[in-house]
Amino acid sequence: MTIWGKLLGGAAGFALGGPIGAIIGIMAGNAFDKRSSYNFNFSKVNNTQKQQIFTISFIILAAKLAKSDGSVTEDEIRAFKEKFNIPKSEISKVGQIFNEAKKDVYGYKQIADQVGLLFADNKVLLEELLNNLFYIAASDGKISIKEIDLLRSISNSFKFTEEEFQRIFQVNLKNNQANPYKVLGVNRNDTNSIIRKKWINLNKEHHPDNLTAKGMPKEFIAQSNKELASINLAYDKIKELRGIS
């Protein structure tokens, strides 16, 4: 699927007409138990609603991430526009949502918590959402401490462990800065067999065919290919360090 589809339409109004954290509950309608915003009835959220929620949530989280270090730079805005190839018909709506969301950082956690719950059965999609947020954060040449803190908080909302967060973080560093063991999510004292198994599993998880089957938006595939390249480079470095042929 594409991240945009023919979806924003009237759904864009949900992102502009009320508290930012209530968007998903409104869009998912009766999928929420009124007594608790964390009680989903998954059977009542159809695929179109899920795609609308994913799209608008990503726009909001990207805007709030860009704002987290104090100001939204032109590089961050340009990176968002170029990376995600917004259709001309949707630019105005996306811009309205982005501009509303970037006014402050407040509200991001409720959005992240709800997305984490709604897509709890599709961890690779959540990982690639986080991976693309790292891309936005790095677009101005550096990832600030405040951006890392917000990304870690989003990762927690998605129920990733600290080890999983570190792996995603290391993948998004420049190759000469990344720790190859952390890129694979393994320990230095793990056996060659364990490391090779983890490398194989990561390759399978991040293969474009698997991501497409999991419903990955095509706009995310290019970034996942970079992630896959970093994973393979990390394994090559470990083999070199260990003298594995």
Coordinates of N, CA and C in Angstrom, one line a residue:
M1 N 0.8 -1.2 0.0 CA 0.0 0.0 0.0 C 0.9 1.2 0.0
T2 N 0.3 2.3 -0.4 CA 0.9 3.6 -0.3 C 0.5 4.2 1.1
I3 N 1.3 5.1 1.7 CA 0.9 5.6 2.9 C -0.3 6.6 2.7
W4 N -0.4 7.1 1.5 CA -1.5 8.1 1.3 C -2.8 7.5 0.8
G5 N -2.7 6.7 -0.2 CA -4.0 6.2 -0.8 C -4.9 7.3 -1.1
K6 N -6.2 7.0 -1.0 CA -7.2 8.0 -1.2 C -7.9 8.1 0.2
L7 N -7.1 8.5 1.1 CA -7.6 8.4 2.5 C -7.8 9.6 3.3
L8 N -7.0 10.6 3.1 CA -7.0 11.7 4.0 C -8.3 12.5 3.9
G9 N -8.8 12.8 2.8 CA -10.2 13.3 2.6 C -10.7 14.0 3.9
G10 N -11.9 13.5 4.2 CA -12.6 14.0 5.4 C -11.8 13.6 6.7
A11 N -11.0 12.6 6.7 CA -10.2 12.2 7.9 C -9.3 13.3 8.3
A12 N -8.8 14.1 7.4 CA -7.9 15.2 7.8 C -8.6 16.1 8.8
G13 N -9.9 16.2 8.7 CA -10.6 17.1 9.7 C -10.5 16.6 11.1
F14 N -10.3 15.3 11.3 CA -10.2 14.8 12.7 C -8.9 15.3 13.3
A15 N -7.9 15.6 12.5 CA -6.6 16.0 13.0 C -6.6 17.5 13.3
L16 N -7.6 18.2 12.9 CA -7.6 19.6 13.0 C -8.7 20.2 13.9
G17 N -9.7 19.3 14.3 CA -10.9 19.8 15.0 C -10.9 19.5 16.5
G18 N -9.9 19.0 17.1 CA -10.0 18.7 18.5 C -8.6 18.3 19.1
P19 N -8.6 17.9 20.3 CA -7.4 17.5 21.0 C -6.6 16.5 20.2
I20 N -5.3 16.7 20.0 CA -4.5 15.8 19.2 C -4.5 14.4 19.6
G21 N -4.6 14.1 20.9 CA -4.5 12.8 21.4 C -5.8 12.0 21.3
A22 N -6.9 12.7 20.9 CA -8.2 12.1 20.8 C -8.5 11.6 19.3
I23 N -7.6 11.9 18.4 CA -7.8 11.7 17.0 C -8.1 10.2 16.7
I24 N -7.3 9.3 17.2 CA -7.5 7.9 16.9 C -8.8 7.4 17.5
G25 N -9.1 7.8 18.7 CA -10.4 7.3 19.2 C -11.6 7.8 18.4
I26 N -11.5 9.0 17.9 CA -12.6 9.5 17.1 C -12.7 8.8 15.7
M27 N -11.5 8.6 15.1 CA -11.5 7.9 13.8 C -11.9 6.5 13.9
A28 N -11.5 5.8 15.0 CA -11.8 4.4 15.1 C -13.3 4.2 15.6
G29 N -13.9 5.3 15.9 CA -15.3 5.2 16.3 C -15.6 4.3 17.5
N30 N -16.4 3.4 17.4 CA -16.8 2.5 18.5 C -15.8 1.4 18.8
A31 N -14.6 1.5 18.2 CA -13.6 0.5 18.5 C -13.0 0.6 19.9
F32 N -13.3 1.8 20.5 CA -12.8 2.0 21.9 C -13.9 1.8 22.9
D33 N -13.5 1.2 24.0 CA -14.4 1.1 25.2 C -14.4 2.5 25.8
K34 N -15.6 3.1 25.9 CA -15.7 4.5 26.4 C -15.1 4.6 27.8
R35 N -14.9 3.5 28.6 CA -14.4 3.6 29.9 C -12.9 3.6 29.9
S36 N -12.3 3.3 28.8 CA -10.8 3.3 28.8 C -10.3 3.5 27.3
S37 N -9.4 4.5 27.1 CA -8.9 4.7 25.8 C -7.9 3.6 25.4
Y38 N -7.6 2.7 26.3 CA -6.6 1.7 26.0 C -7.3 0.3 25.7
N39 N -8.6 0.3 25.7 CA -9.4 -0.9 25.5 C -9.9 -1.0 24.1
F40 N -9.2 -1.6 23.2 CA -9.5 -1.7 21.8 C -10.4 -3.0 21.6
N41 N -11.4 -2.8 20.7 CA -12.0 -4.0 20.1 C -11.5 -4.0 18.6
F42 N -10.5 -4.8 18.4 CA -9.8 -4.9 17.1 C -10.7 -5.2 16.0
S43 N -11.7 -6.0 16.3 CA -12.6 -6.5 15.2 C -13.5 -5.3 14.6
K44 N -13.5 -4.2 15.4 CA -14.3 -3.1 14.9 C -13.5 -2.0 14.2
V45 N -12.2 -2.3 14.0 CA -11.3 -1.3 13.3 C -11.0 -2.0 11.9
N46 N -11.6 -1.5 10.9 CA -11.4 -2.1 9.6 C -10.1 -1.6 9.0
N47 N -9.7 -2.2 7.8 CA -8.3 -1.9 7.3 C -8.3 -0.4 6.8
T48 N -9.3 0.1 6.3 CA -9.3 1.5 5.9 C -9.1 2.4 7.0
Q49 N -9.8 2.2 8.1 CA -9.6 3.0 9.3 C -8.2 2.9 9.8
K50 N -7.6 1.6 9.8 CA -6.2 1.4 10.3 C -5.3 2.2 9.4
Q51 N -5.5 2.3 8.1 CA -4.6 3.0 7.2 C -4.7 4.5 7.5
Q52 N -5.9 5.0 7.7 CA -6.1 6.4 8.0 C -5.4 6.7 9.3
I53 N -5.6 5.9 10.3 CA -5.0 6.1 11.6 C -3.4 6.1 11.5
F54 N -2.9 5.2 10.7 CA -1.4 5.1 10.6 C -0.9 6.3 9.9
T55 N -1.6 6.7 8.8 CA -1.1 7.9 8.0 C -1.1 9.2 8.9
I56 N -2.2 9.5 9.5 CA -2.3 10.7 10.2 C -1.4 10.7 11.4
S57 N -1.3 9.5 12.1 CA -0.5 9.4 13.3 C 1.0 9.6 12.9
F58 N 1.4 9.1 11.7 CA 2.8 9.3 11.3 C 3.1 10.8 11.1
I59 N 2.2 11.5 10.4 CA 2.3 12.9 10.1 C 2.5 13.7 11.5
I60 N 1.6 13.4 12.4 CA 1.7 14.1 13.7 C 2.9 13.8 14.5
L61 N 3.3 12.5 14.5 CA 4.6 12.1 15.3 C 5.8 12.7 14.6
A62 N 5.8 12.8 13.3 CA 7.0 13.4 12.6 C 7.1 14.9 12.9
A63 N 5.9 15.6 12.9 CA 5.9 17.0 13.3 C 6.3 17.3 14.7
K64 N 5.8 16.5 15.6 CA 6.2 16.7 17.0 C 7.6 16.3 17.3
L65 N 8.2 15.3 16.6 CA 9.6 15.0 16.7 C 10.4 16.2 16.2
A66 N 10.0 16.7 15.1 CA 10.8 17.9 14.5 C 10.8 19.0 15.5
K67 N 9.7 19.2 16.2 CA 9.5 20.3 17.2 C 10.3 20.0 18.5
S68 N 10.6 18.8 18.8 CA 11.1 18.4 20.1 C 12.4 19.1 20.5
D69 N 13.2 19.5 19.6 CA 14.5 20.2 20.0 C 14.4 21.7 19.9
G70 N 13.1 22.2 19.8 CA 12.9 23.6 19.9 C 12.3 24.3 18.7
S71 N 12.8 23.8 17.5 CA 12.3 24.5 16.3 C 12.3 23.5 15.2
V72 N 11.4 23.7 14.3 CA 11.3 22.8 13.1 C 12.1 23.4 12.0
T73 N 13.1 22.7 11.5 CA 14.0 23.3 10.5 C 13.5 23.0 9.1
E74 N 13.9 23.8 8.1 CA 13.6 23.7 6.7 C 14.0 22.3 6.2
D75 N 15.2 21.8 6.7 CA 15.7 20.5 6.3 C 14.7 19.4 6.7
E76 N 14.1 19.5 7.9 CA 13.2 18.5 8.4 C 11.9 18.5 7.6
I77 N 11.4 19.7 7.2 CA 10.2 19.8 6.4 C 10.5 19.3 5.0
R78 N 11.6 19.7 4.5 CA 12.0 19.2 3.1 C 12.2 17.7 3.1
A79 N 12.8 17.1 4.1 CA 13.0 15.7 4.2 C 11.6 15.0 4.2
F80 N 10.7 15.5 5.0 CA 9.4 14.9 5.0 C 8.7 14.9 3.7
K81 N 8.7 16.1 3.0 CA 8.1 16.2 1.7 C 8.7 15.3 0.6
E82 N 10.1 15.3 0.6 CA 10.8 14.5 -0.4 C 10.7 13.0 -0.1
K83 N 10.8 12.6 1.1 CA 10.9 11.2 1.5 C 9.6 10.5 1.2
F84 N 8.5 11.2 1.5 CA 7.2 10.6 1.4 C 6.3 11.0 0.2
N85 N 6.9 11.7 -0.7 CA 6.3 11.9 -2.0 C 4.8 12.2 -1.9
I86 N 4.5 13.3 -1.2 CA 3.1 13.6 -1.0 C 2.4 14.0 -2.3
P87 N 1.3 13.3 -2.6 CA 0.6 13.7 -3.9 C 0.1 15.1 -3.8
K88 N 0.1 15.8 -5.0 CA -0.3 17.2 -5.0 C -1.7 17.4 -4.4
S89 N -2.6 16.4 -4.6 CA -3.9 16.6 -4.1 C -4.0 16.5 -2.6
E90 N -3.0 16.0 -1.9 CA -3.0 15.9 -0.5 C -2.1 16.9 0.2
I91 N -1.3 17.6 -0.5 CA -0.3 18.5 0.1 C -0.9 19.5 1.1
S92 N -2.0 20.1 0.7 CA -2.6 21.1 1.6 C -3.1 20.5 2.9
K93 N -3.7 19.3 2.8 CA -4.2 18.7 4.0 C -3.1 18.2 4.9
V94 N -2.0 17.6 4.3 CA -0.9 17.1 5.1 C -0.2 18.3 5.7
G95 N -0.1 19.4 5.0 CA 0.5 20.6 5.5 C -0.3 21.2 6.7
Q96 N -1.6 21.2 6.6 CA -2.4 21.6 7.8 C -2.2 20.8 9.0
I97 N -2.2 19.5 8.8 CA -2.0 18.6 10.0 C -0.6 18.8 10.6
F98 N 0.4 18.8 9.7 CA 1.8 19.0 10.1 C 2.0 20.3 10.9
N99 N 1.4 21.3 10.4 CA 1.6 22.7 11.0 C 0.8 22.7 12.3
E100 N -0.3 22.1 12.4 CA -1.1 22.1 13.7 C -0.3 21.3 14.7
A101 N 0.2 20.1 14.3 CA 0.9 19.3 15.2 C 2.3 19.8 15.7
K102 N 2.9 20.6 14.9 CA 4.3 21.1 15.2 C 4.3 22.3 16.2
K103 N 3.1 22.7 16.6 CA 3.0 23.9 17.5 C 3.7 23.6 18.8
D104 N 3.5 22.3 19.2 CA 4.2 21.9 20.5 C 4.4 20.4 20.5
V105 N 5.1 19.9 21.4 CA 5.3 18.5 21.5 C 4.2 17.7 22.2
Y106 N 3.4 18.5 23.0 CA 2.4 17.9 23.8 C 1.4 17.0 22.9
G107 N 1.1 15.8 23.5 CA 0.1 15.0 22.8 C 0.7 13.8 22.1
Y108 N 2.0 13.8 21.9 CA 2.6 12.7 21.1 C 2.5 11.4 21.7
K109 N 2.6 11.3 23.1 CA 2.6 10.0 23.8 C 1.3 9.3 23.7
Q110 N 0.2 10.0 23.8 CA -1.1 9.4 23.6 C -1.3 8.8 22.2
I111 N -0.8 9.5 21.2 CA -0.9 9.0 19.8 C 0.0 7.8 19.7
A112 N 1.2 7.8 20.2 CA 2.2 6.7 20.1 C 1.6 5.5 20.9
D113 N 1.0 5.7 22.1 CA 0.5 4.6 22.8 C -0.7 3.9 22.0
Q114 N -1.5 4.7 21.4 CA -2.7 4.1 20.7 C -2.2 3.4 19.4
V115 N -1.2 4.0 18.7 CA -0.7 3.3 17.5 C 0.0 2.0 18.0
G116 N 0.7 2.0 19.1 CA 1.3 0.8 19.6 C 0.3 -0.3 19.9
L117 N -0.8 0.1 20.4 CA -1.9 -0.9 20.7 C -2.5 -1.4 19.4
L118 N -2.8 -0.5 18.5 CA -3.6 -0.9 17.3 C -2.8 -1.8 16.4
F119 N -1.4 -1.6 16.4 CA -0.6 -2.4 15.5 C 0.3 -3.3 16.3
A120 N -0.1 -3.7 17.5 CA 0.7 -4.6 18.3 C 1.0 -5.9 17.7
D121 N 0.2 -6.4 16.7 CA 0.4 -7.6 16.0 C 1.3 -7.5 14.8
N122 N 1.8 -6.3 14.6 CA 2.6 -6.0 13.4 C 3.8 -5.2 13.8
K123 N 4.7 -5.9 14.6 CA 5.9 -5.2 15.1 C 6.8 -4.6 14.1
V124 N 6.9 -5.3 12.9 CA 7.8 -4.8 11.9 C 7.3 -3.5 11.3
L125 N 6.0 -3.3 11.2 CA 5.5 -2.0 10.8 C 5.8 -0.9 11.8
L126 N 5.7 -1.2 13.1 CA 6.0 -0.2 14.1 C 7.5 0.1 14.0
E127 N 8.3 -0.9 13.8 CA 9.8 -0.7 13.7 C 10.1 0.2 12.6
E128 N 9.4 0.0 11.4 CA 9.7 0.8 10.3 C 9.2 2.3 10.4
L129 N 8.1 2.4 11.2 CA 7.6 3.7 11.5 C 8.6 4.5 12.3
L130 N 9.2 3.8 13.3 CA 10.2 4.4 14.2 C 11.5 4.7 13.3
N131 N 11.8 3.8 12.5 CA 13.0 3.9 11.6 C 12.9 5.2 10.7
N132 N 11.7 5.4 10.2 CA 11.5 6.6 9.4 C 11.4 7.9 10.2
L133 N 11.0 7.8 11.5 CA 11.1 9.0 12.3 C 12.6 9.3 12.6
F134 N 13.4 8.3 12.7 CA 14.8 8.5 12.9 C 15.4 9.3 11.6
Y135 N 14.9 8.9 10.5 CA 15.3 9.6 9.2 C 14.9 11.1 9.3
I136 N 13.7 11.4 9.8 CA 13.3 12.8 9.9 C 14.2 13.5 10.9
A137 N 14.5 12.9 12.0 CA 15.4 13.5 13.0 C 16.8 13.8 12.5
A138 N 17.3 12.9 11.7 CA 18.7 13.0 11.2 C 18.8 13.9 10.0
S139 N 17.7 14.4 9.5 CA 17.7 15.2 8.2 C 18.4 16.5 8.3
D140 N 18.5 17.1 9.5 CA 19.3 18.3 9.6 C 20.7 18.1 10.0
G141 N 21.2 16.9 9.8 CA 22.6 16.6 10.0 C 23.0 16.0 11.4
K142 N 22.1 16.0 12.3 CA 22.3 15.5 13.6 C 21.0 15.0 14.3
I143 N 21.1 14.1 15.2 CA 20.0 13.8 16.0 C 20.3 14.3 17.5
S144 N 19.4 15.2 17.9 CA 19.6 15.8 19.2 C 19.3 14.9 20.4
I145 N 19.7 15.2 21.6 CA 19.4 14.5 22.7 C 17.9 14.5 23.0
K146 N 17.2 15.6 22.8 CA 15.8 15.7 23.0 C 15.1 14.8 22.0
E147 N 15.6 14.8 20.7 CA 14.9 13.9 19.7 C 15.1 12.4 20.1
I148 N 16.3 12.1 20.6 CA 16.5 10.7 21.0 C 15.6 10.3 22.2
D149 N 15.4 11.2 23.1 CA 14.5 11.0 24.2 C 13.1 10.7 23.8
L150 N 12.7 11.6 22.8 CA 11.3 11.4 22.3 C 11.2 10.1 21.5
L151 N 12.2 9.8 20.7 CA 12.1 8.5 20.0 C 12.1 7.3 20.9
R152 N 12.9 7.4 22.0 CA 12.9 6.3 23.0 C 11.5 6.2 23.6
S153 N 10.9 7.3 23.9 CA 9.6 7.3 24.5 C 8.6 6.6 23.5
I154 N 8.6 7.0 22.3 CA 7.8 6.4 21.3 C 8.1 4.9 21.2
S155 N 9.3 4.5 21.2 CA 9.7 3.1 21.2 C 9.1 2.4 22.4
N156 N 9.1 3.0 23.6 CA 8.5 2.4 24.7 C 7.0 2.2 24.5
S157 N 6.3 3.2 23.9 CA 4.9 3.1 23.6 C 4.6 1.9 22.7
F158 N 5.6 1.6 21.8 CA 5.4 0.5 20.9 C 5.8 -0.9 21.5
K159 N 6.2 -0.8 22.8 CA 6.6 -2.0 23.6 C 7.9 -2.6 23.1
F160 N 8.8 -1.8 22.5 CA 10.1 -2.3 22.2 C 11.0 -2.3 23.4
T161 N 11.9 -3.2 23.6 CA 12.8 -3.2 24.7 C 13.9 -2.2 24.4
E162 N 14.7 -1.9 25.4 CA 15.8 -1.0 25.2 C 16.8 -1.6 24.2
E163 N 17.0 -2.9 24.3 CA 17.9 -3.5 23.3 C 17.4 -3.3 21.9
E164 N 16.1 -3.5 21.7 CA 15.5 -3.3 20.3 C 15.7 -1.8 19.9
F165 N 15.4 -0.9 20.8 CA 15.6 0.5 20.5 C 17.0 0.8 20.1
Q166 N 18.0 0.3 20.8 CA 19.4 0.5 20.5 C 19.7 0.0 19.2
R167 N 19.2 -1.2 18.8 CA 19.4 -1.8 17.5 C 18.9 -0.8 16.4
I168 N 17.7 -0.3 16.5 CA 17.2 0.6 15.6 C 18.0 1.9 15.5
F169 N 18.4 2.4 16.7 CA 19.2 3.6 16.8 C 20.5 3.4 16.1
Q170 N 21.2 2.3 16.3 CA 22.5 2.1 15.7 C 22.4 1.9 14.2
V171 N 21.3 1.3 13.7 CA 21.2 1.2 12.3 C 21.1 2.5 11.6
N172 N 20.6 3.5 12.3 CA 20.4 4.9 11.8 C 21.6 5.8 12.0
L173 N 22.7 5.3 12.6 CA 24.0 6.0 12.7 C 24.8 5.8 11.4
K174 N 25.7 6.7 11.2 CA 26.6 6.5 10.1 C 27.4 5.2 10.3
N175 N 27.8 4.5 9.3 CA 28.4 3.2 9.4 C 29.6 3.2 10.3
N176 N 30.4 4.2 10.2 CA 31.7 4.2 11.0 C 31.4 4.6 12.4
Q177 N 30.2 4.9 12.8 CA 29.9 5.2 14.2 C 29.1 4.1 14.8
A178 N 28.5 3.2 14.1 CA 27.6 2.2 14.6 C 28.4 1.0 15.2
N179 N 27.8 0.5 16.3 CA 28.4 -0.7 16.9 C 27.8 -1.9 16.2
P180 N 28.6 -2.7 15.5 CA 28.0 -3.8 14.7 C 27.2 -4.8 15.5
Y181 N 27.6 -5.0 16.8 CA 26.9 -6.0 17.6 C 25.5 -5.5 18.0
K182 N 25.5 -4.1 18.3 CA 24.2 -3.6 18.6 C 23.3 -3.5 17.4
V183 N 23.8 -3.3 16.2 CA 23.0 -3.3 15.0 C 22.3 -4.6 14.9
L184 N 22.9 -5.7 15.2 CA 22.3 -7.0 15.1 C 21.5 -7.4 16.4
G185 N 21.7 -6.6 17.4 CA 21.0 -6.9 18.7 C 21.6 -8.1 19.3
V186 N 22.9 -8.3 19.3 CA 23.6 -9.5 19.9 C 24.6 -8.9 20.9
N187 N 25.2 -9.9 21.7 CA 26.2 -9.5 22.6 C 27.6 -10.0 22.1
R188 N 28.6 -9.3 22.5 CA 30.0 -9.6 22.1 C 30.4 -11.0 22.4
N189 N 29.8 -11.6 23.5 CA 30.2 -12.9 23.9 C 29.3 -14.0 23.3
D190 N 28.4 -13.6 22.4 CA 27.5 -14.6 21.8 C 28.4 -15.5 20.8
T191 N 27.9 -16.7 20.6 CA 28.7 -17.6 19.7 C 28.4 -17.1 18.2
N192 N 29.3 -17.6 17.4 CA 29.2 -17.3 15.9 C 27.9 -17.8 15.4
S193 N 27.4 -18.9 15.9 CA 26.2 -19.5 15.5 C 25.0 -18.7 15.9
I194 N 25.0 -18.1 17.1 CA 23.9 -17.3 17.5 C 23.8 -16.0 16.7
I195 N 25.0 -15.4 16.4 CA 25.1 -14.2 15.7 C 24.6 -14.4 14.3
R196 N 25.0 -15.5 13.7 CA 24.6 -15.8 12.3 C 23.1 -16.0 12.2
K197 N 22.5 -16.7 13.2 CA 21.1 -16.9 13.2 C 20.3 -15.6 13.4
K198 N 20.8 -14.7 14.2 CA 20.1 -13.4 14.3 C 20.2 -12.6 13.0
W199 N 21.4 -12.7 12.4 CA 21.5 -12.0 11.1 C 20.5 -12.5 10.1
I200 N 20.4 -13.8 10.0 CA 19.5 -14.4 9.0 C 18.0 -14.0 9.3
N201 N 17.7 -14.0 10.6 CA 16.3 -13.7 11.0 C 16.0 -12.2 10.7
L202 N 17.0 -11.3 10.9 CA 16.8 -9.9 10.6 C 16.6 -9.7 9.1
N203 N 17.4 -10.5 8.3 CA 17.3 -10.4 6.8 C 15.9 -10.8 6.4
K204 N 15.4 -11.8 7.0 CA 14.0 -12.3 6.6 C 13.0 -11.3 7.0
E205 N 13.1 -10.7 8.2 CA 12.1 -9.8 8.7 C 12.1 -8.5 7.8
H206 N 13.3 -8.0 7.4 CA 13.4 -6.8 6.7 C 13.5 -6.9 5.2
H207 N 13.2 -8.1 4.7 CA 13.2 -8.3 3.2 C 12.0 -7.5 2.6
P208 N 12.2 -6.8 1.5 CA 11.0 -6.1 1.0 C 9.8 -6.9 0.7
D209 N 9.9 -8.1 0.3 CA 8.7 -9.0 0.1 C 8.0 -9.2 1.4
N210 N 8.7 -9.5 2.4 CA 8.0 -9.7 3.7 C 7.4 -8.4 4.2
L211 N 8.0 -7.3 4.0 CA 7.5 -6.0 4.5 C 6.2 -5.7 3.7
T212 N 6.2 -5.9 2.4 CA 5.0 -5.7 1.6 C 3.9 -6.6 2.0
A213 N 4.2 -7.8 2.3 CA 3.2 -8.7 2.8 C 2.6 -8.3 4.2
K214 N 3.4 -7.6 4.9 CA 2.9 -7.1 6.3 C 2.2 -5.8 6.2
G215 N 2.0 -5.3 4.9 CA 1.2 -4.1 4.7 C 2.1 -2.8 4.8
M216 N 3.4 -3.0 4.6 CA 4.3 -1.8 4.7 C 4.0 -0.8 3.6
P217 N 3.8 0.4 3.9 CA 3.7 1.5 2.8 C 4.9 1.5 2.0
K218 N 4.7 1.7 0.6 CA 5.8 1.6 -0.3 C 6.8 2.7 0.0
E219 N 6.4 3.9 0.6 CA 7.3 5.0 1.0 C 8.3 4.6 2.0
F220 N 8.0 3.5 2.8 CA 8.8 3.1 3.8 C 9.9 2.0 3.4
I221 N 9.6 1.5 2.2 CA 10.5 0.4 1.7 C 11.9 0.8 1.5
A222 N 12.1 2.0 0.9 CA 13.4 2.6 0.6 C 14.3 2.7 1.9
Q223 N 13.6 3.2 3.0 CA 14.4 3.3 4.2 C 14.7 1.9 4.8
S224 N 13.8 1.0 4.6 CA 14.0 -0.4 5.2 C 15.2 -1.0 4.4
N225 N 15.3 -0.7 3.1 CA 16.5 -1.2 2.4 C 17.8 -0.7 2.9
K226 N 17.8 0.6 3.4 CA 19.0 1.1 4.0 C 19.3 0.4 5.3
E227 N 18.2 0.1 6.0 CA 18.4 -0.7 7.3 C 18.9 -2.1 7.0
L228 N 18.5 -2.7 6.0 CA 18.9 -4.0 5.6 C 20.4 -4.0 5.2
A229 N 20.8 -2.9 4.5 CA 22.2 -2.8 4.1 C 23.1 -2.6 5.4
S230 N 22.6 -1.9 6.4 CA 23.4 -1.7 7.6 C 23.5 -3.0 8.4
I231 N 22.5 -3.8 8.3 CA 22.5 -5.1 9.0 C 23.5 -6.0 8.4
N232 N 23.5 -6.0 7.1 CA 24.5 -6.9 6.4 C 25.9 -6.4 6.6
L233 N 26.1 -5.0 6.6 CA 27.5 -4.5 6.8 C 27.9 -4.8 8.2
A234 N 27.0 -4.7 9.2 CA 27.4 -5.0 10.5 C 27.8 -6.5 10.7
Y235 N 27.2 -7.4 10.0 CA 27.5 -8.8 10.0 C 28.9 -9.0 9.4
D236 N 29.1 -8.3 8.3 CA 30.5 -8.4 7.6 C 31.6 -7.9 8.6
K237 N 31.3 -6.8 9.3 CA 32.3 -6.3 10.2 C 32.6 -7.3 11.3
I238 N 31.5 -8.0 11.9 CA 31.7 -8.9 12.9 C 32.5 -10.1 12.4
K239 N 32.2 -10.6 11.2 CA 33.0 -11.7 10.6 C 34.4 -11.3 10.5
E240 N 34.7 -10.1 10.1 CA 36.1 -9.6 9.9 C 36.8 -9.6 11.3
L241 N 36.1 -9.1 12.3 CA 36.7 -9.0 13.6 C 36.9 -10.4 14.2
R242 N 36.1 -11.4 13.9 CA 36.2 -12.7 14.4 C 37.0 -13.7 13.5
G243 N 37.4 -13.2 12.3 CA 38.1 -14.0 11.4 C 37.2 -15.2 10.8
I244 N 35.9 -14.8 10.7 CA 35.0 -15.8 10.1 C 35.0 -15.7 8.5
S245 N 35.2 -16.7 7.9 CA 35.2 -16.7 6.4 C 33.8 -16.7 5.8

